mmCIF file of C-alpha atoms and ligand atoms in Angstrom:
data_model
loop_
_atom_site.group_PDB
_atom_site.id
_atom_site.type_symbol
_atom_site.label_atom_id
_atom_site.label_comp_id
_atom_site.label_asym_id
_atom_site.label_seq_id
_atom_site.Cartn_x
_atom_site.Cartn_y
_atom_site.Cartn_z
ATOM 1 C CA MET Y 249 0.080 -0.052 0.207
ATOM 2 C CA LEU Y 250 2.737 2.338 0.927
ATOM 3 C CA ALA Y 251 6.094 2.925 -0.470
ATOM 4 C CA SER Y 252 7.846 2.887 3.192
ATOM 5 C CA LYS Y 253 6.206 0.137 4.066
ATOM 6 C CA ASP Y 254 7.042 -2.542 1.906
ATOM 7 C CA ASN Y 255 6.332 -5.381 4.457
ATOM 8 C CA ASN Y 256 2.650 -4.569 4.191
ATOM 9 C CA THR Y 257 1.313 -7.620 2.005
ATOM 10 C CA GLN Y 258 -2.311 -6.501 2.180
ATOM 11 C CA ALA Y 259 -2.664 -4.248 -1.027
ATOM 12 C CA GLU Y 260 -0.918 -3.746 -3.922
ATOM 13 C CA GLU Y 261 -2.987 -1.036 -5.432
ATOM 14 C CA VAL Y 262 -1.666 2.696 -4.667
ATOM 15 C CA TYR Y 263 -3.924 4.667 -2.399
ATOM 16 C CA GLU Y 264 -4.439 8.476 -3.019
ATOM 17 C CA PRO Y 265 -6.672 9.885 -0.396
ATOM 18 C CA ASN Y 266 -9.072 12.634 -1.772
ATOM 19 C CA THR Y 267 -9.986 10.358 -5.107
ATOM 20 C CA ALA Y 268 -13.076 8.536 -5.769
ATOM 21 C CA ARG Y 269 -12.190 5.740 -2.929
ATOM 22 C CA PRO Y 270 -13.366 7.100 0.491
ATOM 23 C CA ALA Y 271 -10.450 6.984 3.151
ATOM 24 C CA ASP Y 272 -10.298 4.140 5.559
ATOM 25 C CA SER Y 273 -10.624 4.938 9.456
ATOM 26 C CA VAL Y 274 -7.579 4.304 11.776
ATOM 27 C CA TYR Y 275 -9.645 4.724 14.550
ATOM 28 C CA LYS Y 276 -13.254 4.479 15.487
ATOM 29 C CA VAL Y 277 -14.256 5.898 18.791
ATOM 30 C CA ASP Y 278 -17.459 4.704 20.383
ATOM 31 C CA GLN Y 279 -19.267 6.369 23.163
ATOM 32 C CA LEU Y 280 -16.087 7.151 25.192
ATOM 33 C CA ASN Y 281 -16.201 8.525 28.621
ATOM 34 C CA LEU Y 282 -13.180 9.158 31.235
ATOM 35 C CA TRP Y 283 -13.130 10.116 35.009
ATOM 36 C CA TYR Y 284 -10.202 11.166 37.000
ATOM 37 C CA GLY Y 285 -11.646 9.925 40.223
ATOM 38 C CA GLN Y 286 -15.185 11.817 40.470
ATOM 39 C CA ASP Y 287 -14.070 14.268 37.706
ATOM 40 C CA GLN Y 288 -15.460 13.462 34.194
ATOM 41 C CA ALA Y 289 -13.060 14.685 31.463
ATOM 42 C CA LEU Y 290 -14.475 12.988 28.367
ATOM 43 C CA LYS Y 291 -18.020 12.826 27.799
ATOM 44 C CA ASN Y 292 -19.423 10.330 25.100
ATOM 45 C CA ILE Y 293 -17.256 10.900 22.775
ATOM 46 C CA GLU Y 294 -18.035 9.377 18.824
ATOM 47 C CA LEU Y 295 -14.987 9.843 16.571
ATOM 48 C CA GLU Y 296 -13.901 8.293 13.580
ATOM 49 C CA ILE Y 297 -10.304 9.131 12.314
ATOM 50 C CA PRO Y 298 -9.635 8.990 8.460
ATOM 51 C CA GLU Y 299 -6.316 7.632 7.179
ATOM 52 C CA GLN Y 300 -3.412 9.289 5.480
ATOM 53 C CA GLN Y 301 -5.396 12.590 6.655
ATOM 54 C CA VAL Y 302 -4.157 15.520 9.399
ATOM 55 C CA THR Y 303 -6.946 15.509 12.084
ATOM 56 C CA ALA Y 304 -6.816 18.610 14.473
ATOM 57 C CA ILE Y 305 -8.096 18.594 18.031
ATOM 58 C CA ILE Y 306 -9.126 22.268 19.181
ATOM 59 C CA GLY Y 307 -10.528 23.921 22.021
ATOM 60 C CA PRO Y 308 -9.629 25.758 24.890
ATOM 61 C CA SER Y 309 -7.244 24.736 27.957
ATOM 62 C CA GLY Y 310 -8.607 22.014 30.014
ATOM 63 C CA CYS Y 311 -11.454 21.053 27.362
ATOM 64 C CA GLY Y 312 -9.900 17.250 27.267
ATOM 65 C CA LYS Y 313 -7.772 17.537 24.478
ATOM 66 C CA SER Y 314 -4.773 15.995 25.661
ATOM 67 C CA THR Y 315 -6.784 13.224 27.597
ATOM 68 C CA PHE Y 316 -8.188 12.339 24.694
ATOM 69 C CA ILE Y 317 -5.079 12.069 22.312
ATOM 70 C CA LYS Y 318 -3.369 10.024 25.278
ATOM 71 C CA THR Y 319 -6.110 7.761 25.744
ATOM 72 C CA LEU Y 320 -5.653 6.618 21.568
ATOM 73 C CA ASN Y 321 -2.521 5.019 22.902
ATOM 74 C CA ARG Y 322 -3.450 4.116 26.002
ATOM 75 C CA LEU Y 323 -1.351 6.314 28.222
ATOM 76 C CA THR Y 324 -3.933 7.081 30.204
ATOM 77 C CA GLU Y 325 -4.915 4.312 32.048
ATOM 78 C CA MET Y 326 -1.025 4.572 33.840
ATOM 79 C CA ILE Y 327 -2.770 7.085 36.072
ATOM 80 C CA PRO Y 328 -4.581 4.958 38.968
ATOM 81 C CA SER Y 329 -7.472 7.268 39.305
ATOM 82 C CA VAL Y 330 -8.567 7.080 35.665
ATOM 83 C CA LYS Y 331 -11.588 5.471 34.748
ATOM 84 C CA THR Y 332 -12.751 4.814 31.230
ATOM 85 C CA THR Y 333 -15.922 3.229 29.481
ATOM 86 C CA GLY Y 334 -16.875 3.008 26.066
ATOM 87 C CA GLY Y 335 -14.852 1.874 23.163
ATOM 88 C CA ILE Y 336 -11.528 2.712 21.145
ATOM 89 C CA TYR Y 337 -10.906 0.581 17.795
ATOM 90 C CA TYR Y 338 -7.852 0.618 15.958
ATOM 91 C CA ARG Y 339 -8.051 -0.265 12.770
ATOM 92 C CA ASN Y 340 -11.157 -2.301 13.725
ATOM 93 C CA GLN Y 341 -9.613 -4.099 17.043
ATOM 94 C CA ASP Y 342 -10.845 -2.757 20.474
ATOM 95 C CA ILE Y 343 -7.754 -1.415 22.127
ATOM 96 C CA PHE Y 344 -9.180 -2.055 25.691
ATOM 97 C CA ASP Y 345 -9.574 -5.686 24.991
ATOM 98 C CA LYS Y 346 -7.845 -7.729 27.895
ATOM 99 C CA LYS Y 347 -5.749 -9.702 24.724
ATOM 100 C CA TYR Y 348 -4.872 -6.391 22.867
ATOM 101 C CA LYS Y 349 -1.066 -6.017 23.361
ATOM 102 C CA VAL Y 350 -0.456 -2.406 24.332
ATOM 103 C CA GLU Y 351 3.158 -3.155 23.061
ATOM 104 C CA LEU Y 352 1.881 -3.466 19.840
ATOM 105 C CA LEU Y 353 -0.327 -0.743 20.058
ATOM 106 C CA ARG Y 354 2.518 1.616 20.987
ATOM 107 C CA THR Y 355 4.704 0.660 18.012
ATOM 108 C CA LYS Y 356 1.754 1.327 15.469
ATOM 109 C CA VAL Y 357 0.694 4.604 16.935
ATOM 110 C CA GLY Y 358 3.662 7.313 17.963
ATOM 111 C CA MET Y 359 3.289 9.954 20.439
ATOM 112 C CA VAL Y 360 5.304 13.590 20.113
ATOM 113 C CA PHE Y 361 4.675 15.865 23.254
ATOM 114 C CA GLN Y 362 4.629 19.619 23.616
ATOM 115 C CA ASN Y 363 8.141 19.670 24.908
ATOM 116 C CA PRO Y 364 10.711 17.676 22.984
ATOM 117 C CA ASN Y 365 11.832 14.791 24.977
ATOM 118 C CA PRO Y 366 14.984 13.092 23.285
ATOM 119 C CA PHE Y 367 17.206 10.742 25.171
ATOM 120 C CA PRO Y 368 20.302 12.247 27.019
ATOM 121 C CA LYS Y 369 22.207 9.680 24.586
ATOM 122 C CA SER Y 370 23.575 10.773 20.886
ATOM 123 C CA ILE Y 371 21.261 11.389 17.959
ATOM 124 C CA TYR Y 372 21.912 8.076 16.737
ATOM 125 C CA GLU Y 373 21.234 6.069 19.757
ATOM 126 C CA ASN Y 374 17.691 7.992 20.076
ATOM 127 C CA ILE Y 375 16.828 6.708 16.572
ATOM 128 C CA VAL Y 376 17.867 3.045 17.094
ATOM 129 C CA TYR Y 377 16.809 2.658 20.641
ATOM 130 C CA GLY Y 378 13.266 1.631 19.477
ATOM 131 C CA PRO Y 379 14.458 -0.625 16.571
ATOM 132 C CA LYS Y 380 16.828 -2.463 19.349
ATOM 133 C CA ILE Y 381 14.445 -3.008 21.582
ATOM 134 C CA HIS Y 382 12.774 -5.150 18.624
ATOM 135 C CA GLY Y 383 15.611 -6.960 18.188
ATOM 136 C CA ILE Y 384 17.401 -5.578 15.268
ATOM 137 C CA LYS Y 385 21.111 -5.702 15.649
ATOM 138 C CA ASP Y 386 22.788 -5.296 12.258
ATOM 139 C CA LYS Y 387 24.738 -2.364 12.241
ATOM 140 C CA LYS Y 388 23.534 -1.699 8.711
ATOM 141 C CA VAL Y 389 20.373 -1.973 8.965
ATOM 142 C CA LEU Y 390 20.483 0.150 12.163
ATOM 143 C CA ASP Y 391 22.532 2.958 10.069
ATOM 144 C CA GLU Y 392 19.695 2.401 7.200
ATOM 145 C CA ILE Y 393 16.880 3.169 9.681
ATOM 146 C CA VAL Y 394 18.918 6.066 11.136
ATOM 147 C CA GLU Y 395 19.103 8.066 7.652
ATOM 148 C CA SER Y 396 15.456 6.817 6.587
ATOM 149 C CA SER Y 397 14.170 8.300 9.871
ATOM 150 C CA LEU Y 398 15.996 11.526 9.950
ATOM 151 C CA LYS Y 399 15.186 12.232 6.487
ATOM 152 C CA GLY Y 400 11.585 10.971 6.765
ATOM 153 C CA ALA Y 401 11.765 14.017 9.749
ATOM 154 C CA ALA Y 402 13.574 16.216 7.653
ATOM 155 C CA LEU Y 403 16.592 16.365 9.967
ATOM 156 C CA TRP Y 404 19.162 14.691 8.061
ATOM 157 C CA ASP Y 405 20.737 17.501 6.121
ATOM 158 C CA GLU Y 406 21.384 19.197 9.542
ATOM 159 C CA VAL Y 407 22.576 16.177 11.591
ATOM 160 C CA LYS Y 408 24.521 13.991 9.254
ATOM 161 C CA ASP Y 409 27.973 14.586 10.204
ATOM 162 C CA ASP Y 410 27.145 15.009 14.192
ATOM 163 C CA LEU Y 411 25.373 11.517 14.612
ATOM 164 C CA LYS Y 412 27.447 10.606 17.661
ATOM 165 C CA LYS Y 413 26.760 14.110 19.254
ATOM 166 C CA ASN Y 414 24.465 14.300 22.216
ATOM 167 C CA ALA Y 415 20.678 15.059 21.101
ATOM 168 C CA PHE Y 416 20.566 18.318 24.105
ATOM 169 C CA GLY Y 417 22.905 20.067 21.739
ATOM 170 C CA LEU Y 418 20.105 20.595 19.303
ATOM 171 C CA SER Y 419 17.869 23.422 18.975
ATOM 172 C CA GLY Y 420 14.581 22.986 20.127
ATOM 173 C CA GLY Y 421 12.950 23.095 16.795
ATOM 174 C CA GLN Y 422 15.642 20.069 15.944
ATOM 175 C CA GLN Y 423 14.844 18.104 18.990
ATOM 176 C CA GLN Y 424 11.048 18.083 18.093
ATOM 177 C CA ARG Y 425 11.868 16.820 14.503
ATOM 178 C CA LEU Y 426 14.198 14.185 16.495
ATOM 179 C CA CYS Y 427 11.379 13.177 18.425
ATOM 180 C CA ILE Y 428 9.761 12.516 15.122
ATOM 181 C CA ALA Y 429 12.381 10.653 13.658
ATOM 182 C CA ARG Y 430 12.474 8.492 16.426
ATOM 183 C CA CYS Y 431 8.928 7.564 16.147
ATOM 184 C CA LEU Y 432 9.176 7.005 12.350
ATOM 185 C CA ALA Y 433 12.112 4.552 13.409
ATOM 186 C CA VAL Y 434 9.507 2.154 14.184
ATOM 187 C CA GLU Y 435 7.839 2.207 11.288
ATOM 188 C CA PRO Y 436 4.400 3.469 12.670
ATOM 189 C CA ASP Y 437 0.918 3.781 11.171
ATOM 190 C CA VAL Y 438 -0.352 6.311 13.280
ATOM 191 C CA LEU Y 439 1.436 9.828 14.823
ATOM 192 C CA LEU Y 440 -0.024 11.413 17.599
ATOM 193 C CA MET Y 441 1.127 14.855 17.965
ATOM 194 C CA ASP Y 442 0.187 16.892 20.982
ATOM 195 C CA GLU Y 443 0.785 20.815 20.781
ATOM 196 C CA PRO Y 444 4.307 19.653 19.225
ATOM 197 C CA THR Y 445 5.163 23.492 18.296
ATOM 198 C CA SER Y 446 3.786 25.278 21.226
ATOM 199 C CA ALA Y 447 7.428 25.317 22.753
ATOM 200 C CA LEU Y 448 8.914 26.239 19.448
ATOM 201 C CA ASP Y 449 9.574 29.677 17.622
ATOM 202 C CA PRO Y 450 7.979 30.355 14.413
ATOM 203 C CA ILE Y 451 10.743 29.358 11.892
ATOM 204 C CA SER Y 452 10.661 25.878 13.829
ATOM 205 C CA THR Y 453 6.986 25.981 13.916
ATOM 206 C CA LEU Y 454 6.908 26.418 10.223
ATOM 207 C CA LYS Y 455 9.359 23.720 9.463
ATOM 208 C CA ILE Y 456 7.415 21.001 11.782
ATOM 209 C CA GLU Y 457 3.853 22.309 9.901
ATOM 210 C CA GLU Y 458 5.526 21.340 6.623
ATOM 211 C CA LEU Y 459 6.865 18.073 7.688
ATOM 212 C CA VAL Y 460 3.269 17.346 8.746
ATOM 213 C CA GLN Y 461 1.874 17.770 5.307
ATOM 214 C CA ASP Y 462 4.905 15.685 4.046
ATOM 215 C CA LEU Y 463 3.991 12.929 6.393
ATOM 216 C CA LYS Y 464 0.360 12.825 6.151
ATOM 217 C CA LYS Y 465 1.579 10.651 2.460
ATOM 218 C CA ASN Y 466 2.754 7.894 4.550
ATOM 219 C CA TYR Y 467 1.038 8.245 8.119
ATOM 220 C CA SER Y 468 -2.335 9.326 9.691
ATOM 221 C CA ILE Y 469 -1.518 12.420 12.077
ATOM 222 C CA ILE Y 470 -3.837 13.613 15.104
ATOM 223 C CA ILE Y 471 -2.384 16.955 16.169
ATOM 224 C CA VAL Y 472 -3.776 19.129 19.217
ATOM 225 C CA THR Y 473 -3.169 22.575 19.321
ATOM 226 C CA HIS Y 474 -4.810 25.592 20.458
ATOM 227 C CA ASN Y 475 -3.438 27.846 17.278
ATOM 228 C CA MET Y 476 -6.842 27.869 15.084
ATOM 229 C CA GLN Y 477 -4.402 29.253 12.304
ATOM 230 C CA GLN Y 478 -2.149 26.186 12.716
ATOM 231 C CA ALA Y 479 -5.380 23.883 12.243
ATOM 232 C CA GLY Y 480 -6.498 25.799 9.276
ATOM 233 C CA ARG Y 481 -3.348 25.574 7.609
ATOM 234 C CA ILE Y 482 -2.250 22.023 7.856
ATOM 235 C CA SER Y 483 -5.765 19.882 8.852
ATOM 236 C CA ASP Y 484 -8.157 18.197 6.670
ATOM 237 C CA ASN Y 485 -10.625 17.567 9.690
ATOM 238 C CA THR Y 486 -11.113 19.607 12.863
ATOM 239 C CA ALA Y 487 -12.858 17.985 16.263
ATOM 240 C CA PHE Y 488 -13.612 21.180 18.104
ATOM 241 C CA PHE Y 489 -13.783 20.166 21.913
ATOM 242 C CA LEU Y 490 -15.198 22.222 24.953
ATOM 243 C CA ASN Y 491 -15.976 20.816 28.465
ATOM 244 C CA GLY Y 492 -14.857 17.287 27.642
ATOM 245 C CA GLU Y 493 -17.073 16.885 24.874
ATOM 246 C CA VAL Y 494 -17.065 17.020 20.820
ATOM 247 C CA VAL Y 495 -19.037 20.000 19.846
ATOM 248 C CA GLU Y 496 -18.445 19.541 16.436
ATOM 249 C CA TYR Y 497 -16.237 17.417 13.938
ATOM 250 C CA ASP Y 498 -16.294 17.992 10.385
ATOM 251 C CA ARG Y 499 -13.658 18.890 7.539
ATOM 252 C CA THR Y 500 -11.416 21.877 8.584
ATOM 253 C CA ASP Y 501 -13.004 24.309 5.856
ATOM 254 C CA LYS Y 502 -16.294 23.727 6.905
ATOM 255 C CA ILE Y 503 -15.634 24.327 10.836
ATOM 256 C CA PHE Y 504 -13.607 27.549 9.858
ATOM 257 C CA SER Y 505 -15.918 29.160 7.092
ATOM 258 C CA SER Y 506 -19.379 27.840 8.139
ATOM 259 C CA PRO Y 507 -19.886 25.783 11.542
ATOM 260 C CA ASP Y 508 -23.137 24.496 12.349
ATOM 261 C CA ASP Y 509 -22.449 24.829 16.342
ATOM 262 C CA LYS Y 510 -22.772 28.515 17.704
ATOM 263 C CA ARG Y 511 -20.178 27.377 20.654
ATOM 264 C CA THR Y 512 -17.843 26.450 17.487
ATOM 265 C CA GLU Y 513 -18.208 29.789 15.842
ATOM 266 C CA ASP Y 514 -17.676 32.062 19.012
ATOM 267 C CA TYR Y 515 -14.463 29.939 19.565
ATOM 268 C CA ILE Y 516 -13.220 30.259 16.260
ATOM 269 C CA SER Y 517 -13.876 33.864 15.884
ATOM 270 C CA GLY Y 518 -11.987 34.571 19.043
ATOM 271 C CA ARG Y 519 -14.683 35.104 21.602
ATOM 272 C CA PHE Y 520 -13.867 32.613 24.223
ATOM 273 C CA GLY Y 521 -10.503 30.336 24.633
HETATM 274 N N1 ADP L 1643 -3.725 13.664 35.716
HETATM 275 C C1 ADP L 1643 -4.243 14.326 36.020
HETATM 276 N N2 ADP L 1643 -5.062 13.884 37.400
HETATM 277 C C2 ADP L 1643 -6.739 14.528 37.564
HETATM 278 N N3 ADP L 1643 -7.204 15.461 36.625
HETATM 279 C C3 ADP L 1643 -6.491 15.422 35.474
HETATM 280 C C4 ADP L 1643 -5.357 14.991 34.774
HETATM 281 N N4 ADP L 1643 -4.905 15.603 33.830
HETATM 282 C C5 ADP L 1643 -5.695 16.081 33.181
HETATM 283 N N5 ADP L 1643 -6.895 16.259 34.209
HETATM 284 C C6 ADP L 1643 -7.813 17.081 34.288
HETATM 285 O O1 ADP L 1643 -8.819 16.817 33.123
HETATM 286 C C7 ADP L 1643 -9.396 17.900 32.332
HETATM 287 C C8 ADP L 1643 -8.826 17.650 31.185
HETATM 288 O O2 ADP L 1643 -7.245 18.220 31.082
HETATM 289 P P1 ADP L 1643 -6.440 17.910 29.515
HETATM 290 O O3 ADP L 1643 -6.755 16.732 28.818
HETATM 291 O O4 ADP L 1643 -5.272 18.271 30.264
HETATM 292 O O5 ADP L 1643 -6.847 19.117 28.823
HETATM 293 P P2 ADP L 1643 -6.323 20.292 27.556
HETATM 294 O O6 ADP L 1643 -5.307 19.424 26.829
HETATM 295 O O7 ADP L 1643 -7.648 20.325 26.634
HETATM 296 O O8 ADP L 1643 -5.736 21.433 28.116
HETATM 297 C C9 ADP L 1643 -8.789 19.359 33.140
HETATM 298 O O9 ADP L 1643 -9.910 19.700 34.120
HETATM 299 C C10 ADP L 1643 -7.472 18.595 33.879
HETATM 300 O O10 ADP L 1643 -7.434 19.152 35.102
HETATM 301 MG MG1 MG L 1644 -3.121 19.699 26.724
#
């Protein structure tokens, strides 16, 4: 299906999004509720996330955006007070099923956080960390993964002569692209990004935005942003969250030009937020 996933045996045909064939879903979220102790943070969320598109999650601070995106790769279950009901289906598999392997999910679904969080190791070691856990030992194969992952994250040209240097020596924007490269190294399907540019300067932000446009050719991307201009620039679909609920979910151009709900209109026109 995809050039970069030549181990994919399902389909030989080339899939181009936005053509006659409708997009498949990577995620179906069904009546999802989540509580931190007594406080309900997600309320009856119903969403389908199409593949090979960029889906933006927008909404004011505290409305449940981070909680939602973390739930998609089961990061919230590490918090003892969390209780969840409803279903999340990744590629039609119930991720809350007891038999479902969370390690597999986290390989397929990579996550990038607000603040870049490289390991305190060399650039090279950051990238090969995941592949080594998956048992890849061959130096030549690892070298190839490092190069292709860094190229995929638009960082190769800037660091190819410095692979042994510590990742902490990179700028914030470079560190964030390194974190994206680290995700790509284990051949994911989906990239979750929680406000990936909010700690970055405008030029680094633009680089990440361009990168996201490029990455959607091969990956499905879900990005939380409180920057509405960013959602408008880079996403195909937008979900507007408010108080733990999805108020409106539609094509991004529709959300920003003629939303159905008054609350969406008020938010995107800056009346609150
Ligand atoms: N670990 C936690 N324990 C308790 N409450 C939390 C925790 N994380 C988030 N919350 C609460 O859940 C709600 C949603 O938070 P969050 O998902 O971080 O929103 P957003 O990312 O939209 O700002 C907020 O009321 C927040 O205080
Ligand atoms: Mg958040």
